Amino acid sequence: MDTKNSVTDGPELAEPYLRQVLGMAGLAVEYVRAEGNTLYRRGEGDEEIAVADFAGGYGSVLLGHNHPDLVACAQELLAAGTPVHAQFSRHPYANRLAAELNRIVGRELGTDEPYFAIFANSGAEAVEAALKHAELDRGLRIAALRSAAKDAAEAARDAVAQGRAQVPGRVRRRFGIDAGAPSTDALEQLTARLAAENAAHLDRPPLFLALEGGFHGKLGLSVQLTHNESYRTPFRALGAQARFVPPDRPEALKEIHARERGVLHVLEVSGDQVDVVEREFPVFCAFLVEPIQGEGGIRVLDAEFAGAIQRFCAEIDCPVVVDEIQSGMGRTGRLLASSRAGLRGDYYTLAKTLGGGLAKTSVMLVRRARYRQEFEIVHSSTFAKDSFSCTIALKVLELLEADGGAAYRRAEERGAALRTALEAVRDDFPDLVGDVRGQGLMLGLEFRDQGGSASESVRALAAGGLFGYFLAGHLLHAHRVRTFPTASAVNTLRFEPSVHVSDEEIGRLEAGLRDVCRLLREGAGDRLAGASAG
């Protein structure tokens, strides 16, 4: 296969509009090779141009592009003819991977409760699996409530028929039952009334909770839990309903619960009377949380709000789904970024670096207390749980854990160095840079809104919604640095390099950001756009 000349003369048929947008921002370049923290793009003369990669596959290549140990592992697997398609059979490699994930998760959470693993191909698919499992669990809990209510009604009928209990006046008045009717008739009226009231709740669709600014994928279900309206609204009719919680207002949790909660009225024989008691109906299916919002602007969930979420969900029996797709797998110095905030999930989703930048794989972990074995029959995925991706993922975990977790420590150390550079830019350009956020090697630098710039060209960049992409284009062409803005906060540039990022590359990034700031201060938007198109 010729990788040196892949330019075609025909029409652009692979997402042509996106190609046009990338071209406007100067990002429509072709990368022909990758190693470590470096991507090589094709120059105008067909030469290779080395680019420091701070985008890092949206967090997928913590260990670097084409890590030699992972490449060797992949080559050995392919040379040995490892089966990729051996569905509906025993998969010992998947079980070994699940066991190793459990070992590390147990260490970080301080628990010995196992998490069962459902494998998938992408982060969004892992999220969908978690949501589907949570809805299966909710449905089974509703079925149990139905059954318990039916049994309670039969017990009340028996007690009244045998003269052991009667329907008291206070219950009759509360539910509008004939005060003079015999208890047997009153009970039948009451049972019918409760059945009608309960039916409205029993048929309610699930409600999901998620944080404002969150991003959980763009598939049919997951996109409805992604806060960005431009992604969500066109497909609103297809997906689930969500309520979005402001991350700075923990009191909003109880406000939403008060508005949306469901209650079932169930009969109960208490002494010689038939009473009506309330049972909480599981309206809320799951609460999705990113410990660090990637596409929302690299915003870190603080421990206080994490604790509020944990307590609230425990009170209403709503499972917590921790989306670690971008923040997990060692990027913050731990396998689970959420463990720093003290947040424990009923579910975890992991992807990106799990495949080492080579295998397309992900996993949904669900704790034993929540697990429903029926899910294994009603959910499946053609390419999931195969020998190739599972073995690569096991090698990734081996590399992360080697030398007492040296890779985790490296992520923290390199992240601290990168943060120092970003904060130096912020400190020198406070009129242009608003904030530096994140943890480890998942950092963001937010530019202030330039809609009020004295420069018409800068205002035009800000108004076009592509401000961050033009900045990225300038950094690429003028400084050989690759980064992107976050998808839902386009004034925030993301930095998610590998643990191999060097001081020279960090210095190059800092110089590039300082150049961008000087051009913005000078109002030289045309020069920013010009370099992007170069």
Coordinates of C-alpha atoms in Angstrom, one line a residue:
M1 CA 0.0 0.0 0.0
D2 CA 1.4 3.4 -1.0
T3 CA 1.2 5.6 2.1
K4 CA 3.4 8.3 0.5
N5 CA 0.9 9.4 -2.2
S6 CA -2.7 9.0 -1.0
V7 CA -4.0 12.3 -2.6
T8 CA -6.9 11.6 -5.0
D9 CA -7.9 13.7 -8.0
G10 CA -11.6 12.7 -7.8
P11 CA -14.4 14.5 -5.9
E12 CA -14.4 14.5 -2.1
L13 CA -16.9 11.9 -1.0
A14 CA -15.8 11.2 2.6
E15 CA -17.5 13.9 4.6
P16 CA -16.9 16.7 2.1
Y17 CA -18.5 19.5 4.2
L18 CA -16.2 18.7 7.1
R19 CA -13.3 18.7 4.8
Q20 CA -14.3 22.2 3.7
V21 CA -14.6 23.5 7.2
L22 CA -11.2 22.0 8.1
G23 CA -9.7 23.7 5.1
M24 CA -11.0 27.1 6.1
A25 CA -9.2 26.8 9.5
G26 CA -6.0 25.3 8.0
L27 CA -6.5 21.9 9.6
A28 CA -7.1 19.9 6.4
V29 CA -3.7 18.4 6.3
E30 CA -2.7 14.8 5.8
Y31 CA -0.8 12.9 8.4
V32 CA 1.4 10.1 7.0
R33 CA 3.2 8.7 10.0
A34 CA 3.1 8.8 13.8
E35 CA 5.4 7.8 16.7
G36 CA 5.7 8.8 20.3
N37 CA 4.3 12.3 20.7
T38 CA 4.9 13.2 17.1
L39 CA 2.7 13.2 14.0
Y40 CA 4.2 13.7 10.6
R41 CA 2.2 15.7 8.0
R42 CA 2.7 15.8 4.3
G43 CA 4.2 19.1 3.1
E44 CA 3.7 20.8 -0.2
G45 CA 6.7 19.1 -1.6
D46 CA 5.6 15.7 -0.3
E47 CA 8.2 16.0 2.5
E48 CA 7.3 15.0 6.1
I49 CA 6.8 17.8 8.6
A50 CA 7.1 16.8 12.3
V51 CA 4.2 18.1 14.5
A52 CA 4.0 17.9 18.3
D53 CA 0.7 16.3 19.0
F54 CA -1.1 17.9 21.9
A55 CA -4.5 16.6 20.7
G56 CA -3.5 13.0 21.3
G57 CA -6.4 11.4 19.6
Y58 CA -8.8 13.2 22.0
G59 CA -7.0 11.4 24.8
S60 CA -6.4 8.0 23.1
V61 CA -2.7 7.9 23.0
L62 CA -1.4 8.5 26.5
L63 CA 1.4 6.0 25.9
G64 CA 2.2 7.6 22.5
H65 CA 1.5 6.8 18.9
N66 CA 2.6 3.3 17.8
H67 CA 4.2 2.4 21.1
P68 CA 6.8 -0.2 20.2
D69 CA 5.6 -2.8 22.7
L70 CA 2.0 -2.5 21.6
V71 CA 3.0 -2.6 17.9
A72 CA 5.1 -5.8 18.6
C73 CA 2.1 -7.3 20.5
A74 CA -0.2 -6.5 17.6
Q75 CA 2.2 -8.0 15.0
E76 CA 2.6 -11.2 17.1
L77 CA -1.2 -11.5 17.4
L78 CA -1.8 -11.0 13.7
A79 CA 1.1 -13.3 12.7
A80 CA -0.3 -16.0 14.9
G81 CA -3.7 -15.7 13.3
T82 CA -5.5 -14.7 16.5
P83 CA -9.2 -15.0 16.0
V84 CA -11.0 -11.7 15.7
H85 CA -14.4 -13.3 15.0
A86 CA -15.1 -16.1 17.6
Q87 CA -18.4 -14.8 18.9
F88 CA -20.5 -16.8 21.2
S89 CA -17.6 -18.8 22.6
R90 CA -15.3 -18.7 25.6
H91 CA -13.0 -15.7 25.8
P92 CA -10.4 -16.2 28.4
Y93 CA -8.4 -13.1 27.3
A94 CA -11.5 -11.0 28.0
N95 CA -11.8 -12.5 31.4
R96 CA -8.1 -11.8 32.2
L97 CA -8.7 -8.2 31.1
A98 CA -11.8 -7.8 33.3
A99 CA -9.8 -9.3 36.2
E100 CA -6.9 -6.9 35.8
L101 CA -9.3 -3.9 35.5
N102 CA -11.0 -5.1 38.7
R103 CA -7.6 -5.4 40.5
I104 CA -6.7 -1.8 39.7
V105 CA -10.2 -0.3 40.2
G106 CA -10.4 -2.2 43.6
R107 CA -7.1 -0.7 44.6
E108 CA -8.1 2.9 43.7
L109 CA -11.6 2.6 45.3
G110 CA -10.6 0.6 48.3
T111 CA -13.2 -2.1 47.6
D112 CA -13.3 -5.8 46.9
E113 CA -16.8 -5.7 45.3
P114 CA -16.3 -7.0 41.8
Y115 CA -17.3 -5.1 38.6
F116 CA -18.6 -7.2 35.7
A117 CA -17.4 -6.2 32.3
I118 CA -19.4 -5.7 29.1
F119 CA -17.0 -4.9 26.2
A120 CA -17.7 -2.6 23.3
N121 CA -15.9 -0.8 20.4
S122 CA -16.1 2.9 21.2
G123 CA -16.8 5.2 24.1
A124 CA -20.2 6.1 23.0
E125 CA -21.1 2.5 22.6
A126 CA -19.9 1.8 26.2
V127 CA -22.1 4.6 27.4
E128 CA -25.1 3.2 25.5
A129 CA -24.5 -0.2 27.1
A130 CA -24.4 1.4 30.6
L131 CA -27.7 3.2 29.9
K132 CA -29.3 0.1 28.5
H133 CA -28.2 -1.9 31.4
A134 CA -29.5 0.7 33.8
E135 CA -32.9 0.7 32.1
L136 CA -33.1 -3.1 32.2
D137 CA -32.4 -2.9 35.9
R138 CA -35.0 -0.2 36.3
G139 CA -37.6 -2.3 34.4
L140 CA -36.9 -5.3 36.6
R141 CA -37.3 -3.1 39.8
I142 CA -40.6 -1.8 38.4
A143 CA -41.7 -5.4 37.8
A144 CA -40.8 -6.2 41.4
L145 CA -42.9 -3.2 42.6
R146 CA -45.8 -4.3 40.5
S147 CA -45.6 -7.8 42.0
A148 CA -45.3 -6.5 45.5
A149 CA -48.3 -4.2 45.1
K150 CA -50.4 -7.1 43.7
D151 CA -49.4 -9.3 46.6
A152 CA -50.2 -6.5 49.1
A153 CA -53.6 -6.0 47.5
E154 CA -54.4 -9.8 47.8
A155 CA -53.3 -9.8 51.4
A156 CA -55.6 -6.8 52.1
R157 CA -58.5 -8.6 50.4
D158 CA -58.0 -11.7 52.5
A159 CA -57.8 -9.7 55.7
V160 CA -61.0 -7.8 55.0
A161 CA -62.9 -10.9 53.8
Q162 CA -61.9 -12.7 57.0
G163 CA -63.0 -9.8 59.1
R164 CA -59.5 -9.1 60.4
A165 CA -59.2 -5.6 59.0
Q166 CA -61.4 -2.8 57.6
V167 CA -60.9 0.3 55.5
P168 CA -60.9 3.2 58.0
G169 CA -62.6 6.5 57.5
R170 CA -59.5 8.5 57.1
V171 CA -58.4 6.4 54.1
R172 CA -61.9 6.6 52.6
R173 CA -61.9 10.4 52.9
R174 CA -58.4 10.7 51.5
F175 CA -59.3 8.7 48.3
G176 CA -62.9 9.6 47.9
I177 CA -64.4 6.2 48.8
D178 CA -68.0 5.9 49.9
A179 CA -68.1 6.3 53.7
G180 CA -71.0 4.0 54.1
A181 CA -69.9 1.1 51.9
P182 CA -69.0 -2.2 53.5
S183 CA -65.2 -2.7 53.8
T184 CA -65.2 -5.3 51.1
D185 CA -66.8 -2.9 48.6
A186 CA -64.7 0.0 49.9
L187 CA -61.6 -2.0 49.4
E188 CA -62.5 -2.8 45.8
Q189 CA -63.2 0.9 45.1
L190 CA -59.9 1.8 46.8
T191 CA -58.0 -0.9 44.8
A192 CA -59.4 0.4 41.5
R193 CA -58.6 4.0 42.4
L194 CA -55.0 3.2 43.3
A195 CA -54.5 1.1 40.2
A196 CA -55.6 4.1 38.0
E197 CA -53.3 6.5 39.9
N198 CA -50.4 4.1 39.8
A199 CA -50.8 3.4 36.1
A200 CA -49.7 6.9 35.2
H201 CA -46.4 6.3 37.0
L202 CA -45.8 2.7 35.9
D203 CA -45.9 3.7 32.3
R204 CA -43.5 6.7 32.6
P205 CA -40.4 6.6 30.4
P206 CA -37.1 6.8 32.2
L207 CA -35.5 10.1 33.0
F208 CA -31.7 10.5 33.0
L209 CA -29.7 13.0 34.9
A210 CA -26.5 14.6 33.5
L211 CA -24.4 17.6 34.2
E212 CA -24.6 20.8 32.2
G213 CA -21.5 20.9 29.9
G214 CA -21.3 17.1 29.7
F215 CA -20.5 15.1 26.6
H216 CA -21.3 11.4 26.4
G217 CA -21.3 10.6 22.7
K218 CA -23.3 11.2 19.6
L219 CA -25.2 7.9 19.2
G220 CA -29.0 7.8 19.4
L221 CA -29.2 7.5 23.2
S222 CA -26.0 9.0 24.4
V223 CA -26.4 12.2 22.3
Q224 CA -29.5 13.0 24.4
L225 CA -27.3 13.1 27.5
T226 CA -24.8 15.4 25.8
H227 CA -25.6 18.9 26.9
N228 CA -24.6 20.7 23.7
E229 CA -28.0 21.5 22.0
S230 CA -26.6 21.7 18.5
Y231 CA -25.7 17.9 18.8
R232 CA -28.8 17.0 20.7
T233 CA -31.8 18.9 19.3
P234 CA -31.9 17.5 15.7
F235 CA -32.4 14.0 17.2
R236 CA -34.6 14.9 20.2
A237 CA -37.5 12.7 18.9
L238 CA -35.3 9.6 18.8
G239 CA -33.8 9.5 22.2
A240 CA -34.3 9.5 26.0
Q241 CA -35.2 12.4 28.1
A242 CA -32.6 14.0 30.3
R243 CA -32.5 16.7 33.0
F244 CA -29.3 18.7 33.1
V245 CA -27.9 19.7 36.5
P246 CA -25.8 22.9 36.9
P247 CA -22.5 21.8 38.4
D248 CA -22.4 24.9 40.7
R249 CA -25.8 24.3 42.2
P250 CA -26.0 21.1 44.2
E251 CA -29.4 22.3 45.5
A252 CA -30.7 21.7 42.0
L253 CA -30.7 18.0 42.6
K254 CA -33.5 18.2 45.1
E255 CA -35.4 20.7 43.0
I256 CA -35.4 18.3 40.0
H257 CA -36.3 15.4 42.2
A258 CA -39.3 17.3 43.7
R259 CA -40.6 18.2 40.2
E260 CA -40.1 14.8 38.6
R261 CA -40.4 12.1 41.3
G262 CA -42.9 9.4 41.1
V263 CA -44.8 7.7 43.9
L264 CA -46.8 4.5 44.0
H265 CA -49.6 4.0 46.5
V266 CA -49.6 0.5 47.9
L267 CA -52.0 -1.2 50.3
E268 CA -50.7 -2.3 53.6
V269 CA -52.5 -4.1 56.5
S270 CA -51.5 -2.5 59.8
G271 CA -53.2 -4.1 62.8
D272 CA -56.9 -4.2 62.1
Q273 CA -56.8 -1.5 59.4
V274 CA -56.0 -1.3 55.7
D275 CA -53.7 1.6 55.1
V276 CA -52.1 3.1 52.0
V277 CA -48.4 3.7 52.0
E278 CA -46.1 5.4 49.5
R279 CA -43.3 3.7 47.6
E280 CA -40.8 5.6 45.6
F281 CA -41.1 4.9 41.9
P282 CA -37.8 4.7 40.0
V283 CA -38.3 7.5 37.5
F284 CA -34.6 8.3 37.4
C285 CA -32.7 5.7 35.4
A286 CA -29.1 6.9 35.9
F287 CA -27.0 9.9 36.6
L288 CA -24.1 10.4 34.1
V289 CA -21.0 12.2 35.3
E290 CA -17.6 13.0 33.8
P291 CA -15.0 13.6 36.5
I292 CA -13.4 16.0 34.0
Q293 CA -15.6 17.4 31.3
G294 CA -13.6 17.0 28.1
E295 CA -15.7 18.6 25.4
G296 CA -17.3 21.0 28.0
G297 CA -14.0 22.9 28.4
I298 CA -11.8 20.6 30.6
R299 CA -13.8 21.3 33.7
V300 CA -13.0 19.3 36.8
L301 CA -15.8 18.0 39.1
D302 CA -15.0 19.2 42.6
A303 CA -15.1 16.8 45.5
E304 CA -17.9 18.7 47.3
F305 CA -20.3 18.3 44.3
A306 CA -19.2 14.7 43.7
G307 CA -20.2 14.0 47.3
A308 CA -23.6 15.7 46.8
I309 CA -24.2 13.5 43.7
Q310 CA -23.2 10.4 45.6
R311 CA -25.5 11.1 48.5
F312 CA -28.4 12.2 46.4
C313 CA -28.3 9.1 44.2
A314 CA -28.0 6.8 47.2
E315 CA -31.1 8.4 48.7
I316 CA -33.3 7.9 45.6
D317 CA -31.6 4.6 44.5
C318 CA -30.4 6.1 41.2
P319 CA -27.2 4.5 39.8
V320 CA -24.2 6.7 39.0
V321 CA -22.5 6.2 35.6
V322 CA -19.0 7.6 35.7
D323 CA -17.8 8.4 32.2
E324 CA -14.1 8.0 32.3
I325 CA -13.7 7.7 28.5
Q326 CA -11.5 10.7 28.1
S327 CA -10.2 11.3 31.6
G328 CA -9.5 7.7 32.6
M329 CA -6.7 5.1 31.8
G330 CA -4.0 7.0 33.7
R331 CA -4.3 10.4 32.1
T332 CA -4.6 12.2 35.4
G333 CA -2.1 9.9 37.2
R334 CA -4.7 7.3 38.2
L335 CA -6.8 4.8 36.2
L336 CA -9.9 6.6 37.4
A337 CA -9.8 10.4 37.6
S338 CA -13.1 10.1 39.6
S339 CA -11.2 8.4 42.5
R340 CA -9.5 11.7 43.3
A341 CA -12.9 13.3 43.9
G342 CA -14.1 10.4 46.0
L343 CA -16.8 9.5 43.6
R344 CA -17.7 5.9 43.4
G345 CA -19.7 4.7 40.3
D346 CA -22.2 1.9 40.0
Y347 CA -21.0 1.9 36.4
Y348 CA -17.7 3.0 34.7
T349 CA -17.0 3.5 31.0
L350 CA -13.5 3.3 29.7
A351 CA -12.2 3.6 26.2
K352 CA -9.6 5.6 24.2
T353 CA -6.2 4.7 25.8
L354 CA -7.7 1.3 26.7
G355 CA -6.8 0.3 23.1
G356 CA -3.4 1.9 23.2
G357 CA -4.1 3.9 20.1
L358 CA -4.2 0.8 18.0
A359 CA -7.3 -1.3 18.9
K360 CA -10.8 0.1 18.8
T361 CA -12.2 -1.1 22.1
S362 CA -14.1 0.1 25.2
V363 CA -15.6 -1.4 28.3
M364 CA -18.6 -0.8 30.6
L365 CA -18.0 -2.0 34.2
V366 CA -21.0 -2.5 36.5
R367 CA -20.8 -3.3 40.2
R368 CA -22.1 -6.6 41.4
A369 CA -24.8 -5.0 43.5
R370 CA -26.4 -3.6 40.3
Y371 CA -25.6 -6.3 37.8
R372 CA -28.3 -8.0 35.9
Q373 CA -27.2 -11.2 34.1
E374 CA -30.1 -11.0 31.7
F375 CA -28.3 -8.2 30.0
E376 CA -25.7 -10.6 28.5
I377 CA -28.5 -12.1 26.4
V378 CA -30.3 -9.0 25.2
H379 CA -27.1 -7.0 24.4
S380 CA -24.2 -7.9 22.1
S381 CA -21.6 -6.3 19.8
T382 CA -20.0 -8.0 16.8
F383 CA -16.5 -6.8 17.3
A384 CA -16.4 -6.6 21.1
K385 CA -14.4 -8.9 23.4
D386 CA -12.2 -10.2 20.7
S387 CA -8.7 -11.6 21.2
F388 CA -6.9 -8.8 19.4
S389 CA -8.4 -5.9 21.3
C390 CA -8.4 -7.6 24.7
T391 CA -4.8 -8.6 24.5
I392 CA -3.7 -5.2 23.4
A393 CA -5.7 -3.7 26.3
L394 CA -4.0 -6.1 28.7
K395 CA -0.6 -4.9 27.4
V396 CA -1.7 -1.3 27.9
L397 CA -2.5 -2.1 31.6
E398 CA 0.8 -3.9 31.9
L399 CA 2.6 -0.8 30.6
L400 CA 0.7 1.6 32.9
E401 CA 1.4 -0.6 36.0
A402 CA 5.0 -1.3 35.2
D403 CA 7.7 -0.2 37.6
G404 CA 5.2 0.5 40.4
G405 CA 3.0 2.7 38.2
A406 CA 5.8 4.8 36.6
A407 CA 3.5 5.8 33.7
Y408 CA 1.0 7.3 36.2
R409 CA 3.7 9.3 37.9
R410 CA 5.0 10.4 34.5
A411 CA 1.6 11.7 33.6
E412 CA 1.4 13.7 36.7
E413 CA 5.0 15.1 36.3
R414 CA 4.5 16.0 32.6
G415 CA 1.1 17.4 33.4
A416 CA 2.6 19.7 36.0
A417 CA 5.3 20.9 33.6
L418 CA 2.6 21.6 30.9
R419 CA 0.4 23.4 33.4
T420 CA 3.3 25.6 34.5
A421 CA 3.8 26.7 30.8
L422 CA 0.0 27.4 30.3
E423 CA -0.3 29.3 33.5
A424 CA 2.7 31.5 32.5
V425 CA 0.9 32.4 29.3
R426 CA -2.2 33.2 31.3
D427 CA -0.3 35.3 33.8
D428 CA 1.4 37.4 31.0
F429 CA -1.8 37.8 29.0
P430 CA -4.7 38.1 31.6
D431 CA -6.7 40.3 29.2
L432 CA -6.8 37.4 26.7
V433 CA -6.6 34.2 28.7
G434 CA -9.3 33.5 31.2
D435 CA -8.4 30.3 32.9
V436 CA -6.2 27.1 32.9
R437 CA -8.1 24.0 34.0
G438 CA -7.7 20.2 34.3
Q439 CA -5.6 17.6 35.9
G440 CA -2.5 15.6 34.8
L441 CA -2.2 15.4 31.0
M442 CA -5.8 16.6 30.5
L443 CA -5.6 20.4 30.5
G444 CA -7.4 23.3 28.9
L445 CA -6.6 27.0 28.3
E446 CA -9.7 29.2 27.9
F447 CA -9.5 32.4 25.8
R448 CA -11.7 35.3 26.8
D449 CA -14.5 36.2 24.4
Q450 CA -13.1 38.3 21.5
G451 CA -16.6 39.5 20.3
G452 CA -15.7 43.0 21.6
S453 CA -12.3 43.2 20.0
A454 CA -11.3 46.5 18.4
S455 CA -10.3 44.5 15.4
E456 CA -13.0 43.7 12.8
S457 CA -11.0 40.6 11.7
V458 CA -10.7 39.2 15.3
R459 CA -14.4 39.9 15.9
A460 CA -15.2 38.0 12.7
L461 CA -13.3 35.0 13.9
A462 CA -15.1 35.1 17.2
A463 CA -18.5 35.5 15.6
G464 CA -18.0 32.6 13.2
G465 CA -18.0 29.9 15.9
L466 CA -14.6 28.7 14.6
F467 CA -12.4 30.9 16.7
G468 CA -10.6 28.0 18.5
Y469 CA -10.1 26.1 15.2
F470 CA -8.4 29.1 13.6
L471 CA -6.1 29.4 16.6
A472 CA -5.3 25.7 16.2
G473 CA -4.7 26.2 12.5
H474 CA -2.2 29.0 13.2
L475 CA -0.4 26.8 15.8
L476 CA -0.2 24.0 13.4
H477 CA 1.3 25.9 10.5
A478 CA 3.4 28.5 12.3
H479 CA 4.6 26.4 15.2
R480 CA 4.2 22.8 14.2
V481 CA 1.9 22.2 17.2
R482 CA -1.3 20.2 16.9
T483 CA -4.3 20.9 19.2
F484 CA -8.0 21.5 18.9
P485 CA -10.7 23.4 20.9
T486 CA -13.1 21.4 23.0
A487 CA -16.3 20.6 21.0
S488 CA -18.8 22.5 23.2
A489 CA -16.5 25.3 24.4
V490 CA -14.7 26.4 21.3
N491 CA -12.8 29.2 23.1
T492 CA -11.0 26.5 25.2
L493 CA -8.0 24.8 23.6
R494 CA -7.4 21.2 24.8
F495 CA -4.0 19.7 25.6
E496 CA -3.9 15.9 26.0
P497 CA -0.4 14.8 24.9
S498 CA 1.3 11.5 25.7
V499 CA 3.5 10.8 28.6
H500 CA 6.4 11.2 26.1
V501 CA 5.8 15.0 25.6
S502 CA 9.2 16.7 26.0
D503 CA 10.3 20.0 27.5
E504 CA 11.1 21.2 24.0
E505 CA 7.6 20.4 22.8
I506 CA 6.0 22.2 25.8
G507 CA 8.3 25.1 25.1
R508 CA 7.2 25.2 21.5
L509 CA 3.6 25.2 22.5
E510 CA 4.2 28.0 25.0
A511 CA 5.9 30.1 22.3
G512 CA 3.0 29.4 19.9
L513 CA 0.4 30.4 22.4
R514 CA 2.3 33.6 23.2
D515 CA 2.4 34.4 19.5
V516 CA -1.3 33.8 19.3
C517 CA -1.9 36.2 22.2
R518 CA 0.3 38.9 20.7
L519 CA -1.6 38.7 17.4
L520 CA -4.9 38.9 19.2
R521 CA -3.7 41.9 21.3
E522 CA -2.6 43.6 18.0
G523 CA -5.9 42.8 16.4
A524 CA -4.2 40.8 13.6
G525 CA -7.0 38.4 12.9
D526 CA -6.0 38.4 9.2
R527 CA -2.6 37.1 10.1
L528 CA -4.1 34.3 12.3
A529 CA -6.3 33.2 9.4
G530 CA -3.6 33.7 6.9
A531 CA -1.2 31.4 8.7
S532 CA -4.0 28.8 9.1
A533 CA -4.5 28.7 5.4
G534 CA -0.8 28.4 4.7

